[in-house]
JSON list of C-alpha atoms in Angstrom, two decimals:
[
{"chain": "A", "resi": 195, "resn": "UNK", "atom": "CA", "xyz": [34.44, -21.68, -0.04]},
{"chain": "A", "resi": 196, "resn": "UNK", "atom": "CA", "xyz": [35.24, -21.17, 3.73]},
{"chain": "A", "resi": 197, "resn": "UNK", "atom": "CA", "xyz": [35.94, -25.40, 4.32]},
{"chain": "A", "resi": 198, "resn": "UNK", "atom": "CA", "xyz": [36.60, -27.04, 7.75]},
{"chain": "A", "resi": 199, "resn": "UNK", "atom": "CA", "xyz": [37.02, -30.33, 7.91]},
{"chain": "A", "resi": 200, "resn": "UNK", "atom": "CA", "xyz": [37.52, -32.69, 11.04]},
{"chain": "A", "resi": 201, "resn": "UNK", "atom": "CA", "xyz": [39.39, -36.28, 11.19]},
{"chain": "A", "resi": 202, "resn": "UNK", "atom": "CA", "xyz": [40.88, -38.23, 14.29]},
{"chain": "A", "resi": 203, "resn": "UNK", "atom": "CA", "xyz": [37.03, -39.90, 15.19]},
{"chain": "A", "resi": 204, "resn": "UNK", "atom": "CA", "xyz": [36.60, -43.22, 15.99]},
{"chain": "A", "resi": 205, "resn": "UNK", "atom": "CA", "xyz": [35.96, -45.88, 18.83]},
{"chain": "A", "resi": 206, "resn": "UNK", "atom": "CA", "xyz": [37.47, -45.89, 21.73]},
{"chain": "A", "resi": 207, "resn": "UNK", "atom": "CA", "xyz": [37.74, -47.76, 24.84]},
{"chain": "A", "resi": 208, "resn": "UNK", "atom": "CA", "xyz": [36.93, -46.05, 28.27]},
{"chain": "A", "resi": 209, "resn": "UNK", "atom": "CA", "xyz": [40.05, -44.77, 29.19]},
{"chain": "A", "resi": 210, "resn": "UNK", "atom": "CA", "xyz": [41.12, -44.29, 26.07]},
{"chain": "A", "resi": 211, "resn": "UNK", "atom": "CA", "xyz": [42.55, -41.30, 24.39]},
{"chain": "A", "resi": 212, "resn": "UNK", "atom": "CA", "xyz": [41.76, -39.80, 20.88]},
{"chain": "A", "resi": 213, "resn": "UNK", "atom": "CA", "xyz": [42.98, -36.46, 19.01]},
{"chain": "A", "resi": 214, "resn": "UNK", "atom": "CA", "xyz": [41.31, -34.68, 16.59]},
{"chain": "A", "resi": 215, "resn": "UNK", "atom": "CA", "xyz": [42.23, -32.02, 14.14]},
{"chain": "A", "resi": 216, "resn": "UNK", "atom": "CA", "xyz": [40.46, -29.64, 12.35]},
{"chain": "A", "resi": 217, "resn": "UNK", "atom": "CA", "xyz": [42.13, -28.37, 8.90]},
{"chain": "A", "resi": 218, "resn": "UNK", "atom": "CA", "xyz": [40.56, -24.90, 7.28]},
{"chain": "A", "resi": 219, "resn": "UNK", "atom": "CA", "xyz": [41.02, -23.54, 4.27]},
{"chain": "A", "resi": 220, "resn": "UNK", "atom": "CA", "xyz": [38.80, -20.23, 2.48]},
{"chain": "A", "resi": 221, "resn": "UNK", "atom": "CA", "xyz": [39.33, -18.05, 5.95]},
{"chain": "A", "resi": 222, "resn": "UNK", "atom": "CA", "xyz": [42.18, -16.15, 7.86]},
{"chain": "A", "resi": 223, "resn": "UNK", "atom": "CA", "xyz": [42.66, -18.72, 10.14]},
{"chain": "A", "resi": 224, "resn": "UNK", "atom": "CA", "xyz": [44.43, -16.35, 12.65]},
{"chain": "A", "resi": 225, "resn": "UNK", "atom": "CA", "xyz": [41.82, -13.96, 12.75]},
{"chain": "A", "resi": 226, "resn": "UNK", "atom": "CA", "xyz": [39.08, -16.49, 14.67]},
{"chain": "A", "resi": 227, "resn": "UNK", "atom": "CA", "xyz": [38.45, -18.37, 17.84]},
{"chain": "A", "resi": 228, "resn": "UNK", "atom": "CA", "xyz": [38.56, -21.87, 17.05]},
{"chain": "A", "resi": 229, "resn": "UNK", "atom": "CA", "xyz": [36.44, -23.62, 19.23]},
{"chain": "A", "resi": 230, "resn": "UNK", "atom": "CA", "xyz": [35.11, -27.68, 19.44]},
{"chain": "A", "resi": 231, "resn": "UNK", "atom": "CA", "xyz": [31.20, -28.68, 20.06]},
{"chain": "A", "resi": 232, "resn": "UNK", "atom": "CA", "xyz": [29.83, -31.38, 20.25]},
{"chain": "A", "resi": 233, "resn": "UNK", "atom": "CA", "xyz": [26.18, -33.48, 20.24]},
{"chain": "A", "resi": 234, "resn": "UNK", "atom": "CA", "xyz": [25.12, -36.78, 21.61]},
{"chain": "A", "resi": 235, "resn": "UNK", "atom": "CA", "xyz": [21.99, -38.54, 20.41]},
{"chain": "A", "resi": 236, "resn": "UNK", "atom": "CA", "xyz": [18.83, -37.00, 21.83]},
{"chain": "A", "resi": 237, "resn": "UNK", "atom": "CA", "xyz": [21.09, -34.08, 23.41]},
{"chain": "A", "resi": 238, "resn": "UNK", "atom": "CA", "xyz": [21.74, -30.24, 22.29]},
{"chain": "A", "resi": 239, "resn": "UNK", "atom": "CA", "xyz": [25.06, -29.20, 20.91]},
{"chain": "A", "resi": 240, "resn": "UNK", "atom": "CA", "xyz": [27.00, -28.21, 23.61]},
{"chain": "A", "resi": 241, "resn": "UNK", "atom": "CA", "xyz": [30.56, -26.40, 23.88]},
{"chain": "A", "resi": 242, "resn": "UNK", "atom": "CA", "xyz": [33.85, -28.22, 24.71]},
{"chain": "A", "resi": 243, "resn": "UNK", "atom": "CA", "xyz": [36.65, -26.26, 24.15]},
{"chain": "A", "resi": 244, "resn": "UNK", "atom": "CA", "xyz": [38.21, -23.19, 22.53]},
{"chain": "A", "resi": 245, "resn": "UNK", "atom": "CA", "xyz": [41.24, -21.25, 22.02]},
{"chain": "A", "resi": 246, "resn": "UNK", "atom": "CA", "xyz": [41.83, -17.84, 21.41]},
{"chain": "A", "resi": 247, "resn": "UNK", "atom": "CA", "xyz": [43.51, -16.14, 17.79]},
{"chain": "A", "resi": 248, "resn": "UNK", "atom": "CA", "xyz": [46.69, -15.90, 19.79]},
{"chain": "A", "resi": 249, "resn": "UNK", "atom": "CA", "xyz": [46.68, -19.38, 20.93]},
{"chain": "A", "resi": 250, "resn": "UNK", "atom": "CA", "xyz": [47.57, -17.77, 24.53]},
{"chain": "A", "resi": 251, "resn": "UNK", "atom": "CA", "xyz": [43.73, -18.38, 25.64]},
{"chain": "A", "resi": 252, "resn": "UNK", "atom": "CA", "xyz": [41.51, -21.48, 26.21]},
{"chain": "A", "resi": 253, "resn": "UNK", "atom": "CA", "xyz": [38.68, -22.58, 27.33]},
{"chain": "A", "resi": 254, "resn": "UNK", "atom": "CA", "xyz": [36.75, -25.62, 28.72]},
{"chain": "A", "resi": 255, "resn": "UNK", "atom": "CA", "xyz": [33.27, -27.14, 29.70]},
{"chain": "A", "resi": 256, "resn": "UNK", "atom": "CA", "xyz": [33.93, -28.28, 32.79]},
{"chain": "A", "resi": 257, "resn": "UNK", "atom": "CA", "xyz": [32.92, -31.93, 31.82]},
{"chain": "A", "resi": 258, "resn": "UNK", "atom": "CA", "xyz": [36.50, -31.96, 30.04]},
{"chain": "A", "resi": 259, "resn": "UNK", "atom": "CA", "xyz": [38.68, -29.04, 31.41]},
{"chain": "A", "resi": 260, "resn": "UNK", "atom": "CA", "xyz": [40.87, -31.83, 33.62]},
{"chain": "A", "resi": 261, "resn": "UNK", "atom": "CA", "xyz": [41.01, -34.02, 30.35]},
{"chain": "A", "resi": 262, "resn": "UNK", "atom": "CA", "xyz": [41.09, -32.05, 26.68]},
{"chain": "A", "resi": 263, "resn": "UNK", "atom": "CA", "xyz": [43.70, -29.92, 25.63]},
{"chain": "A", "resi": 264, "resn": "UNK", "atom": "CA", "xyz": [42.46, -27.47, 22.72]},
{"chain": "A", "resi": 265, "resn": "UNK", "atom": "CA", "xyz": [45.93, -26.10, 20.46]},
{"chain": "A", "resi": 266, "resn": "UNK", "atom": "CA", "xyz": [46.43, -24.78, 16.96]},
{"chain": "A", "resi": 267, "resn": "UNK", "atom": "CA", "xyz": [48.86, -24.50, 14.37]},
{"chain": "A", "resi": 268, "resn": "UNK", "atom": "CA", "xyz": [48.30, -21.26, 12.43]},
{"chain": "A", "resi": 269, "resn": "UNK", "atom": "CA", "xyz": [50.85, -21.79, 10.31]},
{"chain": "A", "resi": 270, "resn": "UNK", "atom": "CA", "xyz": [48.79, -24.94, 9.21]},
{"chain": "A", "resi": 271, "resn": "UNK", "atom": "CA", "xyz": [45.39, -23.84, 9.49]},
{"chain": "A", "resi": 272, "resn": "UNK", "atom": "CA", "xyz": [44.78, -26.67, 12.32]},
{"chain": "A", "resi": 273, "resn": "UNK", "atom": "CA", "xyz": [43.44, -26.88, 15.75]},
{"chain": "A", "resi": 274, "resn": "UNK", "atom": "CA", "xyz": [43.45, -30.00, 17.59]},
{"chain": "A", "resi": 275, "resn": "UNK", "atom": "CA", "xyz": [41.92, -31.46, 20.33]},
{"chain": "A", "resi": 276, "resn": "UNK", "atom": "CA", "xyz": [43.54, -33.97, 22.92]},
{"chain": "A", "resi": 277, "resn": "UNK", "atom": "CA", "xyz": [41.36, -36.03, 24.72]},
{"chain": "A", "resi": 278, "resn": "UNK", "atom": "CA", "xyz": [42.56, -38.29, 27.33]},
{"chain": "A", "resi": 279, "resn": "UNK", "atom": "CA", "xyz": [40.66, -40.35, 29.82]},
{"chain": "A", "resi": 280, "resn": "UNK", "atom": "CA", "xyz": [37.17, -40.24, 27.54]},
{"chain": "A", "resi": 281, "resn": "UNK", "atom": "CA", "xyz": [34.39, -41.81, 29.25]},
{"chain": "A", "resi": 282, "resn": "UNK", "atom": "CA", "xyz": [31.18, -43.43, 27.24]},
{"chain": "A", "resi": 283, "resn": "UNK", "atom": "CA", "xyz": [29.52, -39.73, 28.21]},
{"chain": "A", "resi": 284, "resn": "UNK", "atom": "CA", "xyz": [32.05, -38.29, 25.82]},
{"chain": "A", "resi": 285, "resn": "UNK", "atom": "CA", "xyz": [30.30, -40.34, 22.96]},
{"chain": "A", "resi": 286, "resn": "UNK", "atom": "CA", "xyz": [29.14, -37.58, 20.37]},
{"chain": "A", "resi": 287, "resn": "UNK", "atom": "CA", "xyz": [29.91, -36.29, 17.31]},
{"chain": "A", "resi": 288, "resn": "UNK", "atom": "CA", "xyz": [32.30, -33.44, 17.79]},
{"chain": "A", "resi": 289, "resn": "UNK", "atom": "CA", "xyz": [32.38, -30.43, 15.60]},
{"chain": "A", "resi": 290, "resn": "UNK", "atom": "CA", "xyz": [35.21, -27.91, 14.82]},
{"chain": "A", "resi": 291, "resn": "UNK", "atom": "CA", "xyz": [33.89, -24.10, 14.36]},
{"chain": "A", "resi": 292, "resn": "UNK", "atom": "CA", "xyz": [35.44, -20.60, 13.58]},
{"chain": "A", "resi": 293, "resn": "UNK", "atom": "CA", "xyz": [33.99, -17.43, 15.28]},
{"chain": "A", "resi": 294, "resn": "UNK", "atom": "CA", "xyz": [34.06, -14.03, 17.25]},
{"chain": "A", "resi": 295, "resn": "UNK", "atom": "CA", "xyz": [33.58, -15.52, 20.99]},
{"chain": "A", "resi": 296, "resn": "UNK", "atom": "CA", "xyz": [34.99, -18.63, 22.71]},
{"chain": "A", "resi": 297, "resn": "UNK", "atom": "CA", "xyz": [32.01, -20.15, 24.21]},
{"chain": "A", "resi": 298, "resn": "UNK", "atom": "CA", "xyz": [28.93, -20.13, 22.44]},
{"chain": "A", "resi": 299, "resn": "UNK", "atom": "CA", "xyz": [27.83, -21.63, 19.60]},
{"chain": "A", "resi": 300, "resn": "UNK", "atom": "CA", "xyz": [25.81, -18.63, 18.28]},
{"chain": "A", "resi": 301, "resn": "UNK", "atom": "CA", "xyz": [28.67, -16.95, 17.87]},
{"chain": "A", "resi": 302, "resn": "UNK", "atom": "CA", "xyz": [30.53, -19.23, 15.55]},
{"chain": "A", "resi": 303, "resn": "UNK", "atom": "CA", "xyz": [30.36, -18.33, 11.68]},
{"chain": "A", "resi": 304, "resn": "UNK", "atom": "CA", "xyz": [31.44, -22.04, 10.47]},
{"chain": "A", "resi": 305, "resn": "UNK", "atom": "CA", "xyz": [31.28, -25.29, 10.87]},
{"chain": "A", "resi": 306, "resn": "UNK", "atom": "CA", "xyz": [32.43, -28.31, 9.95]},
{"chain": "A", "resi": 307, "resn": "UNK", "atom": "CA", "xyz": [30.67, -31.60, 9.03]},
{"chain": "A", "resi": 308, "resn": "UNK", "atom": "CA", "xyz": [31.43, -33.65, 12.68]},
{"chain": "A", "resi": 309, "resn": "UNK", "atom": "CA", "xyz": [33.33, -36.33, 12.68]},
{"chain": "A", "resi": 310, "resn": "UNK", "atom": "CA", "xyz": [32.05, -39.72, 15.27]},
{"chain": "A", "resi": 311, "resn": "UNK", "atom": "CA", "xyz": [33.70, -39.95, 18.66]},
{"chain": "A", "resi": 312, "resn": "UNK", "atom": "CA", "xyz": [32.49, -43.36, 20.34]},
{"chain": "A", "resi": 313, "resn": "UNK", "atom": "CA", "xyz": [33.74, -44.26, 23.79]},
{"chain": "A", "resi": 314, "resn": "UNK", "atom": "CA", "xyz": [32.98, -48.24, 24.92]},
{"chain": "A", "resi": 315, "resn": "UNK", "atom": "CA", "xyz": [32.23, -49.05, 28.36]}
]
């Protein structure tokens, strides 16, 4: 029942910039950490960004910190995430998750399916 589901994906140029968003439905949105992974082919999931239930918190991987900007909109059960300046390294498939702490995946309850960021060089 708990549902997240990602859009915004797609292929870039190097350079480029992309947002994604992240829509839930089945959870108290305001009551979680909402928080974007992501995987590259051959690579383990690692963590991008997140932002706090007050939205007053974030936090980064240090691959993106200068370049992402995490948000949400509880009032529509959506976080987003701003990517500017994406390199081919930020080719992956990004996933949105809900959980207890910011910055690891262990401690994320959900997930959603991933949607395909692809960054041309």
């Amino acid at each position: 029942q708990v549902q997240l589901v990602e859009s915004g994906g797609g292929l870039v140029q190097a350079g480029g910039s992309l947002r994604l968003s992240c829509a839930a439905s089945g959870l108290t949105f305001g009551s979680y950490y909402m928080g974007w992974f992501r995987q590259a082919p051959g690579k383990e999931r690692e963590f991008v960004a997140a932002v706090s239930w007050s939205g007053y918190s974030t936090y980064y991987a240090d691959s993106v910190k200068d370049r992402f900007t995490i948000s949400r909109a509880n009032a529509k059960n959506t976080v987003y995430l701003q990517m500017n300046s994406l390199k081919p390294e930020d080719t992956a498939v990004y996933y949105c998750a809900a959980g207890n702490r910011p910055t690891r995946d262990s401690d994320y309850d959900y997930w959603g399916q991933g949607t395909q960021v692809t960054v041309s060089s």
